[in-house]
PDB file of C-alpha atoms and ligand atoms in Angstrom:
ATOM      1  CA  MET P   1      -4.774  26.497  -0.552  1.00 86.00           C
ATOM      2  CA  ILE P   2      -1.681  24.419   0.126  1.00 94.00           C
ATOM      3  CA  THR P   3       1.919  25.620   0.013  1.00 97.00           C
ATOM      4  CA  THR P   4       4.180  24.651  -2.895  1.00 97.00           C
ATOM      5  CA  LYS P   5       6.270  22.512  -0.568  1.00 98.00           C
ATOM      6  CA  MET P   6       3.218  20.611   0.675  1.00 98.00           C
ATOM      7  CA  GLU P   7       1.895  20.254  -2.876  1.00 98.00           C
ATOM      8  CA  GLU P   8       5.194  18.763  -4.105  1.00 98.00           C
ATOM      9  CA  ALA P   9       5.367  16.330  -1.204  1.00 98.00           C
ATOM     10  CA  LEU P  10       1.775  15.179  -1.775  1.00 98.00           C
ATOM     11  CA  ASN P  11       2.389  14.740  -5.501  1.00 98.00           C
ATOM     12  CA  GLU P  12       5.389  12.547  -4.706  1.00 98.00           C
ATOM     13  CA  GLN P  13       3.117  10.467  -2.499  1.00 98.00           C
ATOM     14  CA  VAL P  14       0.637  10.020  -5.370  1.00 98.00           C
ATOM     15  CA  ASN P  15       3.508   8.467  -7.330  1.00 98.00           C
ATOM     16  CA  ALA P  16       4.636   6.329  -4.359  1.00 98.00           C
ATOM     17  CA  GLU P  17       1.116   4.955  -3.892  1.00 98.00           C
ATOM     18  CA  PHE P  18       0.762   4.122  -7.581  1.00 98.00           C
ATOM     19  CA  TYR P  19       4.162   2.422  -7.406  1.00 98.00           C
ATOM     20  CA  SER P  20       2.868   0.374  -4.448  1.00 98.00           C
ATOM     21  CA  SER P  21      -0.155  -0.601  -6.527  1.00 98.00           C
ATOM     22  CA  TYR P  22       2.129  -1.613  -9.409  1.00 98.00           C
ATOM     23  CA  LEU P  23       4.413  -3.609  -7.085  1.00 98.00           C
ATOM     24  CA  TYR P  24       1.493  -5.574  -5.660  1.00 98.00           C
ATOM     25  CA  LEU P  25       0.131  -6.202  -9.137  1.00 98.00           C
ATOM     26  CA  SER P  26       3.499  -7.712 -10.012  1.00 98.00           C
ATOM     27  CA  MET P  27       3.311  -9.847  -6.853  1.00 98.00           C
ATOM     28  CA  SER P  28      -0.213 -10.918  -7.811  1.00 98.00           C
ATOM     29  CA  ALA P  29       1.130 -12.096 -11.183  1.00 98.00           C
ATOM     30  CA  TYR P  30       3.901 -14.011  -9.369  1.00 98.00           C
ATOM     31  CA  PHE P  31       1.303 -15.896  -7.310  1.00 98.00           C
ATOM     32  CA  VAL P  32      -0.809 -16.623 -10.406  1.00 98.00           C
ATOM     33  CA  ARG P  33       2.309 -18.240 -11.915  1.00 98.00           C
ATOM     34  CA  LYS P  34       2.833 -20.233  -8.709  1.00 98.00           C
ATOM     35  CA  ASN P  35      -0.762 -21.544  -8.802  1.00 98.00           C
ATOM     36  CA  LEU P  36      -1.658 -19.884  -5.506  1.00 98.00           C
ATOM     37  CA  PRO P  37      -4.942 -18.116  -6.404  1.00 98.00           C
ATOM     38  CA  GLY P  38      -5.698 -17.004  -2.839  1.00 98.00           C
ATOM     39  CA  PHE P  39      -2.380 -15.173  -2.542  1.00 98.00           C
ATOM     40  CA  ALA P  40      -2.881 -13.737  -6.038  1.00 98.00           C
ATOM     41  CA  HIS P  41      -6.350 -12.509  -5.012  1.00 98.00           C
ATOM     42  CA  TRP P  42      -5.011 -10.946  -1.789  1.00 98.00           C
ATOM     43  CA  MET P  43      -2.369  -9.074  -3.795  1.00 98.00           C
ATOM     44  CA  PHE P  44      -4.928  -7.986  -6.391  1.00 98.00           C
ATOM     45  CA  ILE P  45      -6.998  -6.403  -3.603  1.00 98.00           C
ATOM     46  CA  GLN P  46      -3.827  -4.820  -2.259  1.00 98.00           C
ATOM     47  CA  THR P  47      -3.263  -3.349  -5.738  1.00 98.00           C
ATOM     48  CA  GLN P  48      -6.722  -1.767  -5.716  1.00 98.00           C
ATOM     49  CA  GLU P  49      -6.254  -0.450  -2.195  1.00 97.00           C
ATOM     50  CA  GLU P  50      -2.979   1.255  -3.130  1.00 98.00           C
ATOM     51  CA  ALA P  51      -4.494   2.781  -6.262  1.00 98.00           C
ATOM     52  CA  ALA P  52      -7.283   4.110  -4.024  1.00 98.00           C
ATOM     53  CA  HIS P  53      -4.651   5.640  -1.712  1.00 98.00           C
ATOM     54  CA  ALA P  54      -3.067   7.360  -4.724  1.00 98.00           C
ATOM     55  CA  LEU P  55      -6.465   8.697  -5.809  1.00 98.00           C
ATOM     56  CA  LEU P  56      -7.241   9.924  -2.291  1.00 97.00           C
ATOM     57  CA  PHE P  57      -4.031  11.998  -2.343  1.00 98.00           C
ATOM     58  CA  PHE P  58      -4.754  13.127  -5.913  1.00 98.00           C
ATOM     59  CA  ASN P  59      -8.286  14.248  -4.971  1.00 97.00           C
ATOM     60  CA  TYR P  60      -6.971  15.957  -1.874  1.00 97.00           C
ATOM     61  CA  VAL P  61      -4.423  18.068  -3.816  1.00 98.00           C
ATOM     62  CA  ASN P  62      -7.224  19.128  -6.180  1.00 97.00           C
ATOM     63  CA  GLU P  63      -9.636  19.889  -3.342  1.00 96.00           C
ATOM     64  CA  ARG P  64      -7.049  22.158  -1.733  1.00 97.00           C
ATOM     65  CA  GLY P  65      -6.569  24.121  -4.951  1.00 96.00           C
ATOM     66  CA  GLY P  66      -3.155  22.599  -5.698  1.00 97.00           C
ATOM     67  CA  ASN P  67      -1.743  21.350  -8.972  1.00 97.00           C
ATOM     68  CA  THR P  68      -1.447  17.619  -9.530  1.00 96.00           C
ATOM     69  CA  ASN P  69       1.691  16.341 -11.214  1.00 94.00           C
ATOM     70  CA  LEU P  70       1.670  12.777 -12.481  1.00 97.00           C
ATOM     71  CA  SER P  71       5.206  11.452 -12.905  1.00 97.00           C
ATOM     72  CA  ALA P  72       6.517   8.157 -14.327  1.00 98.00           C
ATOM     73  CA  ILE P  73       5.977   5.055 -12.233  1.00 98.00           C
ATOM     74  CA  ALA P  74       9.085   2.904 -11.721  1.00 98.00           C
ATOM     75  CA  GLN P  75       9.129  -0.694 -12.903  1.00 98.00           C
ATOM     76  CA  PRO P  76       8.584  -3.121 -10.004  1.00 98.00           C
ATOM     77  CA  ASN P  77      10.446  -6.352  -9.364  1.00 98.00           C
ATOM     78  CA  ALA P  78       8.810  -9.282 -11.185  1.00 97.00           C
ATOM     79  CA  ASP P  79      10.189 -12.335  -9.434  1.00 98.00           C
ATOM     80  CA  TRP P  80      10.924 -13.557  -5.926  1.00 98.00           C
ATOM     81  CA  GLU P  81      12.607 -16.637  -4.496  1.00 98.00           C
ATOM     82  CA  SER P  82       9.574 -17.810  -2.504  1.00 97.00           C
ATOM     83  CA  PRO P  83       6.267 -16.621  -0.944  1.00 98.00           C
ATOM     84  CA  ILE P  84       8.225 -15.847   2.243  1.00 98.00           C
ATOM     85  CA  HIS P  85      10.523 -13.570   0.250  1.00 98.00           C
ATOM     86  CA  VAL P  86       7.477 -11.843  -1.252  1.00 98.00           C
ATOM     87  CA  PHE P  87       6.044 -11.048   2.168  1.00 98.00           C
ATOM     88  CA  GLU P  88       9.406  -9.947   3.498  1.00 98.00           C
ATOM     89  CA  ALA P  89       9.410  -7.494   0.591  1.00 98.00           C
ATOM     90  CA  VAL P  90       5.814  -6.415   1.380  1.00 98.00           C
ATOM     91  CA  LEU P  91       6.671  -5.711   5.011  1.00 98.00           C
ATOM     92  CA  ALA P  92       9.840  -3.802   4.101  1.00 98.00           C
ATOM     93  CA  HIS P  93       7.865  -1.805   1.528  1.00 98.00           C
ATOM     94  CA  GLU P  94       5.097  -0.911   3.961  1.00 98.00           C
ATOM     95  CA  GLN P  95       7.644   0.139   6.592  1.00 98.00           C
ATOM     96  CA  MET P  96       9.188   2.404   3.958  1.00 98.00           C
ATOM     97  CA  VAL P  97       5.734   3.851   3.117  1.00 98.00           C
ATOM     98  CA  THR P  98       5.103   4.508   6.816  1.00 98.00           C
ATOM     99  CA  GLY P  99       8.332   6.534   6.760  1.00 98.00           C
ATOM    100  CA  LEU P 100       7.025   8.497   3.752  1.00 98.00           C
ATOM    101  CA  ILE P 101       3.743   9.314   5.513  1.00 98.00           C
ATOM    102  CA  ASN P 102       5.689  10.378   8.598  1.00 98.00           C
ATOM    103  CA  ASN P 103       7.807  12.656   6.379  1.00 98.00           C
ATOM    104  CA  LEU P 104       4.621  14.141   4.905  1.00 98.00           C
ATOM    105  CA  MET P 105       3.404  14.788   8.424  1.00 98.00           C
ATOM    106  CA  ASP P 106       6.707  16.559   9.188  1.00 98.00           C
ATOM    107  CA  VAL P 107       6.135  18.835   6.175  1.00 98.00           C
ATOM    108  CA  ALA P 108       2.521  19.513   7.253  1.00 98.00           C
ATOM    109  CA  ILE P 109       3.765  20.484  10.724  1.00 98.00           C
ATOM    110  CA  GLN P 110       6.551  22.698   9.305  1.00 98.00           C
ATOM    111  CA  GLU P 111       4.075  24.387   6.961  1.00 98.00           C
ATOM    112  CA  LYS P 112       1.508  24.771   9.777  1.00 98.00           C
ATOM    113  CA  ASP P 113      -0.957  22.958   7.502  1.00 98.00           C
ATOM    114  CA  HIS P 114      -3.411  21.600  10.061  1.00 98.00           C
ATOM    115  CA  THR P 115      -5.866  20.403   7.402  1.00 97.00           C
ATOM    116  CA  THR P 116      -3.260  18.186   5.749  1.00 98.00           C
ATOM    117  CA  ASN P 117      -2.116  17.050   9.186  1.00 98.00           C
ATOM    118  CA  ASN P 118      -5.695  15.974   9.890  1.00 97.00           C
ATOM    119  CA  ARG P 119      -5.955  14.192   6.502  1.00 97.00           C
ATOM    120  CA  LEU P 120      -2.719  12.307   7.112  1.00 98.00           C
ATOM    121  CA  GLN P 121      -4.008  10.844  10.383  1.00 97.00           C
ATOM    122  CA  TRP P 122      -6.097   8.319   8.422  1.00 97.00           C
ATOM    123  CA  PHE P 123      -3.054   7.251   6.420  1.00 98.00           C
ATOM    124  CA  LEU P 124      -0.993   6.788   9.599  1.00 98.00           C
ATOM    125  CA  LYS P 125      -3.694   4.505  11.010  1.00 97.00           C
ATOM    126  CA  GLU P 126      -3.839   2.664   7.696  1.00 96.00           C
ATOM    127  CA  GLN P 127      -0.089   2.038   7.842  1.00 97.00           C
ATOM    128  CA  VAL P 128      -0.413   0.407  11.269  1.00 98.00           C
ATOM    129  CA  GLU P 129      -2.914  -2.003   9.701  1.00 96.00           C
ATOM    130  CA  GLU P 130      -0.794  -2.554   6.566  1.00 97.00           C
ATOM    131  CA  GLU P 131       2.309  -3.447   8.569  1.00 98.00           C
ATOM    132  CA  ALA P 132       0.314  -5.689  10.936  1.00 98.00           C
ATOM    133  CA  ASN P 133      -1.290  -7.582   8.022  1.00 98.00           C
ATOM    134  CA  ALA P 134       2.038  -8.121   6.256  1.00 98.00           C
ATOM    135  CA  THR P 135       3.683  -9.238   9.515  1.00 98.00           C
ATOM    136  CA  ALA P 136       0.873 -11.706  10.310  1.00 98.00           C
ATOM    137  CA  ILE P 137       1.010 -13.362   6.892  1.00 98.00           C
ATOM    138  CA  LEU P 138       4.829 -13.438   6.926  1.00 98.00           C
ATOM    139  CA  GLU P 139       4.868 -15.094  10.348  1.00 98.00           C
ATOM    140  CA  GLN P 140       2.267 -17.668   9.266  1.00 98.00           C
ATOM    141  CA  LEU P 141       4.323 -18.433   6.168  1.00 98.00           C
ATOM    142  CA  LYS P 142       7.334 -19.008   8.419  1.00 98.00           C
ATOM    143  CA  ILE P 143       5.308 -21.389  10.634  1.00 97.00           C
ATOM    144  CA  VAL P 144       4.441 -23.524   7.604  1.00 97.00           C
ATOM    145  CA  GLU P 145       7.924 -22.905   6.171  1.00 95.00           C
ATOM    146  CA  GLY P 146       6.277 -21.482   3.077  1.00 93.00           C
ATOM    147  CA  LYS P 147       5.258 -24.841   1.655  1.00 93.00           C
ATOM    148  CA  GLY P 148       3.007 -27.902   1.580  1.00 96.00           C
ATOM    149  CA  GLN P 149      -0.414 -28.302   3.102  1.00 97.00           C
ATOM    150  CA  GLY P 150       0.031 -25.265   5.350  1.00 98.00           C
ATOM    151  CA  LEU P 151       0.698 -23.062   2.338  1.00 98.00           C
ATOM    152  CA  LEU P 152      -2.445 -24.339   0.619  1.00 98.00           C
ATOM    153  CA  LEU P 153      -4.531 -23.719   3.753  1.00 98.00           C
ATOM    154  CA  LEU P 154      -3.207 -20.173   3.963  1.00 98.00           C
ATOM    155  CA  ASP P 155      -3.990 -19.728   0.271  1.00 98.00           C
ATOM    156  CA  ARG P 156      -7.623 -20.692   0.927  1.00 98.00           C
ATOM    157  CA  GLU P 157      -7.802 -18.191   3.774  1.00 98.00           C
ATOM    158  CA  LEU P 158      -6.374 -15.298   1.752  1.00 98.00           C
ATOM    159  CA  GLN P 159      -8.928 -16.036  -0.968  1.00 98.00           C
ATOM    160  CA  LEU P 160     -11.601 -14.687   1.414  1.00 98.00           C
ATOM    161  CA  ARG P 161     -10.250 -11.123   1.521  1.00 97.00           C
ATOM    162  CA  VAL P 162     -12.808  -8.507   0.451  1.00 96.00           C
ATOM    163  CA  PHE P 163     -11.897  -5.090  -0.982  1.00 96.00           C
ATOM    164  CA  VAL P 164     -13.215  -2.216   1.113  1.00 92.00           C
ATOM    165  CA  ASN P 165     -12.900   0.854  -1.108  1.00 94.00           C
ATOM    166  CA  PRO P 166     -11.703   3.865   0.929  1.00 94.00           C
ATOM    167  CA  LEU P 167     -12.858   6.153  -1.911  1.00 94.00           C
ATOM    168  CA  LEU P 168     -16.497   5.386  -1.130  1.00 93.00           C
ATOM    169  CA  PRO P 169     -18.347   7.742   1.238  1.00 88.00           C
ATOM    170  CA  GLY P 170     -17.342   7.020   4.833  1.00 84.00           C
ATOM    171  CA  GLY P 171     -14.271   5.091   3.659  1.00 86.00           C
ATOM    172  CA  ALA P 172     -11.207   7.159   4.483  1.00 80.00           C
ATOM    173  CA  VAL P 173     -12.228   8.767   7.768  1.00 69.00           C
TER     174      VAL P 173
HETATM  175 FE1  FEO F   1      -0.740   2.994   0.594  1.00 53.98          FE
HETATM  176 FE2  FEO F   1       0.300   0.303   1.654  1.00 53.98          FE
HETATM  177  O1  FEO F   1       0.340   2.155   1.732  1.00 53.98           O
END
């Protein structure tokens, strides 16, 4: 059983993860409009990954005998100045999410909830990866100044991303 405080914090994270999914879906649509299918594909996988994060938290609240509370998802931005601006927004967003996971960990520690603490470790590791991926793509976009042949090469590379579903057995460990 989880405490009410922990339950509320985890439910807020379900919403934050679905918002992340929605934001990346909006970014995927942006790249479709810009005729950059590799970037659109990368964002579409990101969308699925974030929805999986939301479902992992949702399942966890249920497993611990808590009540899930699905609240309204905010409308994401729909347009950006350039691909560089998109990835600046991705990095800033992921840094914000890392802060949210850290806050959840603070609650778990305050509530002496060692099980949730243990569960959050995977998400902390995931955030290291998320920030590193966003930083790498942002820096590469800066190298090619976000345009021309370099942008098209990067688009081909991002097309190769494969979705690894953390909801599958052995995924989120
Ligand atoms: Fe679910 Fe990108 O954090």
